[in-house]
Coordinates of C-alpha atoms and ligand atoms in Angstrom, one line a residue:
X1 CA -0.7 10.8 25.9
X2 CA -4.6 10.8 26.3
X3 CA -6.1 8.3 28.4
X4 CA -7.0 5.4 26.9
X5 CA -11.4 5.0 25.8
X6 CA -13.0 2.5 27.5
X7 CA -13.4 1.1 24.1
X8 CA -11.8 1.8 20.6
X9 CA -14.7 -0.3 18.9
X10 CA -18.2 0.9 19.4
X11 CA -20.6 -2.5 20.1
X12 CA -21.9 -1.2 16.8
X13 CA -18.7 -2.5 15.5
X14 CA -17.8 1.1 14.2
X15 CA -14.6 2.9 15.3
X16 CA -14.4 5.9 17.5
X17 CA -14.1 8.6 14.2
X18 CA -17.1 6.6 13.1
X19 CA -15.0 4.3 10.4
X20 CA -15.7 0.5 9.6
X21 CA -12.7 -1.5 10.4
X22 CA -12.0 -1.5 6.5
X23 CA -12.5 2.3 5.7
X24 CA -9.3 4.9 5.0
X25 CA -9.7 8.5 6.6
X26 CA -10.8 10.7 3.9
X27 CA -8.0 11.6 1.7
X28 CA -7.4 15.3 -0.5
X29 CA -4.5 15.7 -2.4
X30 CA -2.9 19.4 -3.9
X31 CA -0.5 19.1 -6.9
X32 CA 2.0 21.1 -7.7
X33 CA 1.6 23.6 -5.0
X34 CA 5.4 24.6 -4.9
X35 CA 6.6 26.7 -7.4
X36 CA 10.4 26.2 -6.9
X37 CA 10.2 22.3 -6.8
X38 CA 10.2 20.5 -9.8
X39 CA 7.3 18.6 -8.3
X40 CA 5.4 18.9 -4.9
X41 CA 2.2 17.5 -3.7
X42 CA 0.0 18.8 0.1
X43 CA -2.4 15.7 1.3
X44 CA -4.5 15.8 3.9
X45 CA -5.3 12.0 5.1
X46 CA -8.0 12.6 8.3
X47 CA -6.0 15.2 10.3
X48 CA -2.6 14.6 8.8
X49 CA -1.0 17.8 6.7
X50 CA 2.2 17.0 4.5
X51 CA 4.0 18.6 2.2
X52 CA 6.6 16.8 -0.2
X53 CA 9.2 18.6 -2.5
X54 CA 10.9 16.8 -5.4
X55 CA 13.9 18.1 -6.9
X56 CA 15.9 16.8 -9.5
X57 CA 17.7 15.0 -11.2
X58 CA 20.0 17.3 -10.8
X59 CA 24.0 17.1 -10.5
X60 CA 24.6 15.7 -6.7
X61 CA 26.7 17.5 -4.5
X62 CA 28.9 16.5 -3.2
X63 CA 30.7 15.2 -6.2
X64 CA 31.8 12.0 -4.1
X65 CA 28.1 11.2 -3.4
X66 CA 27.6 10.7 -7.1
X67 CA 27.0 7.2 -8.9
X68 CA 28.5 6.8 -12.2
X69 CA 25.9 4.6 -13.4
X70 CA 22.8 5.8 -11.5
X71 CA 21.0 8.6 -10.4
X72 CA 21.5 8.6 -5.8
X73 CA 17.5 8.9 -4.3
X74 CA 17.3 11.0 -1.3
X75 CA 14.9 11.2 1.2
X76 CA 14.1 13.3 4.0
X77 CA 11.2 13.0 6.3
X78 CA 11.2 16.0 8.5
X79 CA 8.3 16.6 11.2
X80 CA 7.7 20.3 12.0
X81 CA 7.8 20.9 15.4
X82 CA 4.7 22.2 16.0
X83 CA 2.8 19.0 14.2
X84 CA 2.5 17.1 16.8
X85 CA 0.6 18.0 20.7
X86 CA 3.8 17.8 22.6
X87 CA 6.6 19.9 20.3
X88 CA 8.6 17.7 18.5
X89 CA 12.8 18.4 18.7
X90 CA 13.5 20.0 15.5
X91 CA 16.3 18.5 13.6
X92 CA 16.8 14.5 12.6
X93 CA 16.3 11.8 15.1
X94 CA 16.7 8.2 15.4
X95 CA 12.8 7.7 14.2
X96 CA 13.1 10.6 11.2
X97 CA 16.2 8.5 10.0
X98 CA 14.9 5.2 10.2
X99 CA 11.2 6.7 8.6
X100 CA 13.5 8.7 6.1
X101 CA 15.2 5.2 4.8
X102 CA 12.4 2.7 4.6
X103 CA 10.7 5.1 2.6
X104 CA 13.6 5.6 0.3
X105 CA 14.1 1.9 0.0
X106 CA 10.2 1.8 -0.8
X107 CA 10.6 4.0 -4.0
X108 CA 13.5 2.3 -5.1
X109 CA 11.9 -0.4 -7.1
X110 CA 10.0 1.8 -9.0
X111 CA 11.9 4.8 -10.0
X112 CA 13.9 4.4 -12.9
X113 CA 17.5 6.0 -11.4
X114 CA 19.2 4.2 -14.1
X115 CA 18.5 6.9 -16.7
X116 CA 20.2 9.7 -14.7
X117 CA 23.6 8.7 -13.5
X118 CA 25.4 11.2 -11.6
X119 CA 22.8 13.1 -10.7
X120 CA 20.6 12.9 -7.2
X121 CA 16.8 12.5 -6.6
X122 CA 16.0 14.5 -3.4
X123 CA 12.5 14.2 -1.7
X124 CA 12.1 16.4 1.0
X125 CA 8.9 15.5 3.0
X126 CA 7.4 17.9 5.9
X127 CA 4.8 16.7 8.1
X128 CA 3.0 20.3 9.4
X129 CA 0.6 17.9 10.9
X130 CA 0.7 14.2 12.5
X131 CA -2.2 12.3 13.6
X132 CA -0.5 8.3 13.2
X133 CA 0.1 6.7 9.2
X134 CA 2.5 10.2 8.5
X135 CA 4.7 7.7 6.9
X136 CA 1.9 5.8 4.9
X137 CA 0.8 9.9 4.3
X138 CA 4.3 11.1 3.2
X139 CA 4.6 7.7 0.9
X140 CA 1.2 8.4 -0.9
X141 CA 2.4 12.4 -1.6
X142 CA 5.4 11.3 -2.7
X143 CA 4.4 9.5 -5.2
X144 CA 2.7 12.4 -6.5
X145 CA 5.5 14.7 -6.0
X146 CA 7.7 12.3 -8.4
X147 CA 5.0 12.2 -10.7
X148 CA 4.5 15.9 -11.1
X149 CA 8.3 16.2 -11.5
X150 CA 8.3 13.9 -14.3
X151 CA 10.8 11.8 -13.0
X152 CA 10.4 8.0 -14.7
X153 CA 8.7 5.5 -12.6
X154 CA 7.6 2.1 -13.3
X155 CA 4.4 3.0 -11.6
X156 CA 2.7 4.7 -8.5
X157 CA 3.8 3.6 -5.2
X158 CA 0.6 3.4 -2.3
X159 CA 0.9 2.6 1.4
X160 CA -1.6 2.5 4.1
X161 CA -1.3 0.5 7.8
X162 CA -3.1 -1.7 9.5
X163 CA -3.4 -3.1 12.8
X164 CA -5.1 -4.2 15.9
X165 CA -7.6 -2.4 17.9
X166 CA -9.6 -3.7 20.6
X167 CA -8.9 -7.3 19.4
X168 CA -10.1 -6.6 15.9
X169 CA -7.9 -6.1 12.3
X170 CA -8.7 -2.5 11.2
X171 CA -6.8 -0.2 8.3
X172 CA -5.3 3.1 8.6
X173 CA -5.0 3.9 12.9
X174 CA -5.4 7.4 13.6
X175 CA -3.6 8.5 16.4
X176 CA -6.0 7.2 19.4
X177 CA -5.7 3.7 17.8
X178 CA -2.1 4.0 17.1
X179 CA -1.3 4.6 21.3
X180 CA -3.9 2.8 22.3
X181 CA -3.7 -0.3 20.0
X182 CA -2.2 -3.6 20.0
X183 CA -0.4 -3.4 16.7
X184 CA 0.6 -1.2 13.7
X185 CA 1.7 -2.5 10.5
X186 CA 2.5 0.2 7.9
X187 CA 2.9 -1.2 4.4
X188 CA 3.7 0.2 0.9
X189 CA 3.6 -1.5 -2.6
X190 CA 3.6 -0.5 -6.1
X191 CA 0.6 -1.0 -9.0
X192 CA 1.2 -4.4 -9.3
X193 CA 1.0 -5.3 -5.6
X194 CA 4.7 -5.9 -5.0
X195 CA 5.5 -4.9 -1.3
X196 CA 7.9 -2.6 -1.0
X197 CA 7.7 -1.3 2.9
X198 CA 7.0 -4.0 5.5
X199 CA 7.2 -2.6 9.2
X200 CA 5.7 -4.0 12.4
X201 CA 5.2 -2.5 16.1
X202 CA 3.3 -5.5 18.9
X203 CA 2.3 -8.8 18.0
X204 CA 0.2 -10.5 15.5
X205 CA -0.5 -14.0 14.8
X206 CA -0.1 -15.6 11.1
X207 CA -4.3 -15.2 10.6
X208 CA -4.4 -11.4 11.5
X209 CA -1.0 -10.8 9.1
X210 CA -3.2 -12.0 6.6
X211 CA -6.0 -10.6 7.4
X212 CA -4.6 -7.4 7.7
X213 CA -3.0 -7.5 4.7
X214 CA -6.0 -8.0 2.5
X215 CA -7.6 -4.8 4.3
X216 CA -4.2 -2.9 3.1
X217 CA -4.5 -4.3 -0.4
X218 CA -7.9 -2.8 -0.1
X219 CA -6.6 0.3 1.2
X220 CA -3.6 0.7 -1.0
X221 CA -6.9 0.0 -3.9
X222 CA -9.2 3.1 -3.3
X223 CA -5.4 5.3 -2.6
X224 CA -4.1 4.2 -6.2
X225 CA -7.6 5.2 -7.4
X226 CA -7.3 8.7 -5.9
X227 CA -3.7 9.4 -7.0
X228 CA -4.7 8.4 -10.8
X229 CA -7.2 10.7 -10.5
X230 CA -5.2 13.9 -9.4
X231 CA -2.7 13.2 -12.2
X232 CA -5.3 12.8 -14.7
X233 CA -6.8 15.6 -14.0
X234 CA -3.4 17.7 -14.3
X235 CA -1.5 15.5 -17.3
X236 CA -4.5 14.0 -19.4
X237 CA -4.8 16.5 -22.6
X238 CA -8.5 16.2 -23.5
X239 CA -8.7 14.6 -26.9
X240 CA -10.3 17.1 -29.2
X241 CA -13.8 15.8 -31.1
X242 CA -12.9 16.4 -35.2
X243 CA -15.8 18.8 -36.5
X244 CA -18.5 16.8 -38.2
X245 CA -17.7 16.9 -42.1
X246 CA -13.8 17.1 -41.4
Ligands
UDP1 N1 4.1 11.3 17.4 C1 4.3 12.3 18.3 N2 5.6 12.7 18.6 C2 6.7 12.1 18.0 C3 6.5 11.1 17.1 C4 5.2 10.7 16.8 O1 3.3 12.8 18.8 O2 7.8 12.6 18.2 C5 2.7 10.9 17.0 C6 2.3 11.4 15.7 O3 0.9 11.8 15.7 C7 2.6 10.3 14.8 C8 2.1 9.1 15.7 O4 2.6 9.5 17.0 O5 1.8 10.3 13.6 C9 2.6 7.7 15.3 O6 4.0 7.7 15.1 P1 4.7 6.6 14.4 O7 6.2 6.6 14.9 O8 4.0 5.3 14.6 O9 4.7 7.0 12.9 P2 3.6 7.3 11.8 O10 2.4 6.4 12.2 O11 3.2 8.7 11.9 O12 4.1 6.9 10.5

């Protein structure tokens, strides 16, 4: 781990990477990059890399792992082993598990599984590169994925974390501010602003929760904005103009 700055926060009140306390990193998202998924999405969020692969629904295998009257969502957050400055172990660990079932339970709300019984739902998520928020990161291309594989949902899921840094509430640590910090609280929620991932690492008092969660509603705000965007620019059909006289 890199020593820690003499100060996260800048007297200038501006973070390290140059960022307000309320400011996202910037945030590009690919769709459809995968031509043997039924839906993929690549987003970069600052200097985090994921790649997410949906397939299905399809029949799950094995046959005992099917739900006769629903579709079984699977999740897998992998991180390659080269993504991170000291190798990550390849293969599932304790944190991949835990990250790989929050985030399943996240989606849950919104994707309509009902439709599909029997089948499965898989979401296979690789992080080629980690800088802190690769959950938040492999939530928000997820989304995307699902969308681009058509799969029914009752909207977009967004997340984005916050926490505490040098005494002050800020949104979306990078990786400096994730070691270095006093807190990180990584949250998800659908469209309508219905939480559905709620995790927290150190201490906060009542006022920062709140305060923290209005920066992640703002957060989770420009996110949404961004997502729409990509799928509009893929799905929306441009509606043609009738010739004058027609
Ligand atoms: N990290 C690492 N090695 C690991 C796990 C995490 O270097 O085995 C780094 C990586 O940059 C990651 C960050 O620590 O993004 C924060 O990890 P955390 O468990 O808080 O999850 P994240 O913020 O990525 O969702």
């Amino acid at each position: 781990m890199s020593d820690k700055p003499e100060k996260l926060i800048t007297d200038d009140g501006l973070r390290l990477d140059g960022r307000h306390a309320d400011e996202i990193r910037p945030m590009k998202i690919e769709i459809g990059v995968l031509s043997r998924a039924d839906g993929s999405c690549y987003l970069e969020w600052g200097r985090n890399k994921v790649l997410v692969g949906v397939f299905g629904p399809r029949e799950a295998h094995p046959r005992r792992s099917q739900r006769a009257d629903t579709a079984v969502i699977r999740y897998k957050y992998n991180m390659a082993s080269f993504s991170v400055e000291d190798r990550a172990r390849p293969g599932p660990s304790r944190r991949s598990i835990e990250i790989s079932k929050v985030s399943r339970e996240a989606f849950e709300p919104v994707i309509m599984a009902e439709l599909f019984p029997k089948t499965a739902i898989d979401i296979f998520v690789e992080v080629l590169q980690a800088d802190a928020g690769t959950r938040t990161a492999a939530i928000n291309a997820s989304s995307i994925a699902l969308a681009d594989a058509g799969i029914p949902m009752k909207g977009l899921v967004t997340s984005c974390a916050f926490g505490k840094v040098d005494g002050q509430i800020v949104l979306d640590l990078n990786k400096e501010e994730d070691n270095h910090g006093e807190a990180d609280f990584p949250v998800a929620m659908t469209q309508d602003g219905e939480i559905t991932l709620l995790q927290m690492d150190g201490n906060l008092t009542p006022d920062e929760i709140r305060k923290g969660f209005e920066l992640a509603k703002k957060g989770c705000k420009e996110i949404l904005e961004i997502q729409q965007a990509v799928l509009r620019k893929k799905f929306e059909t441009p509606v043609e103009e009738p010739e004058a006289g027609v």
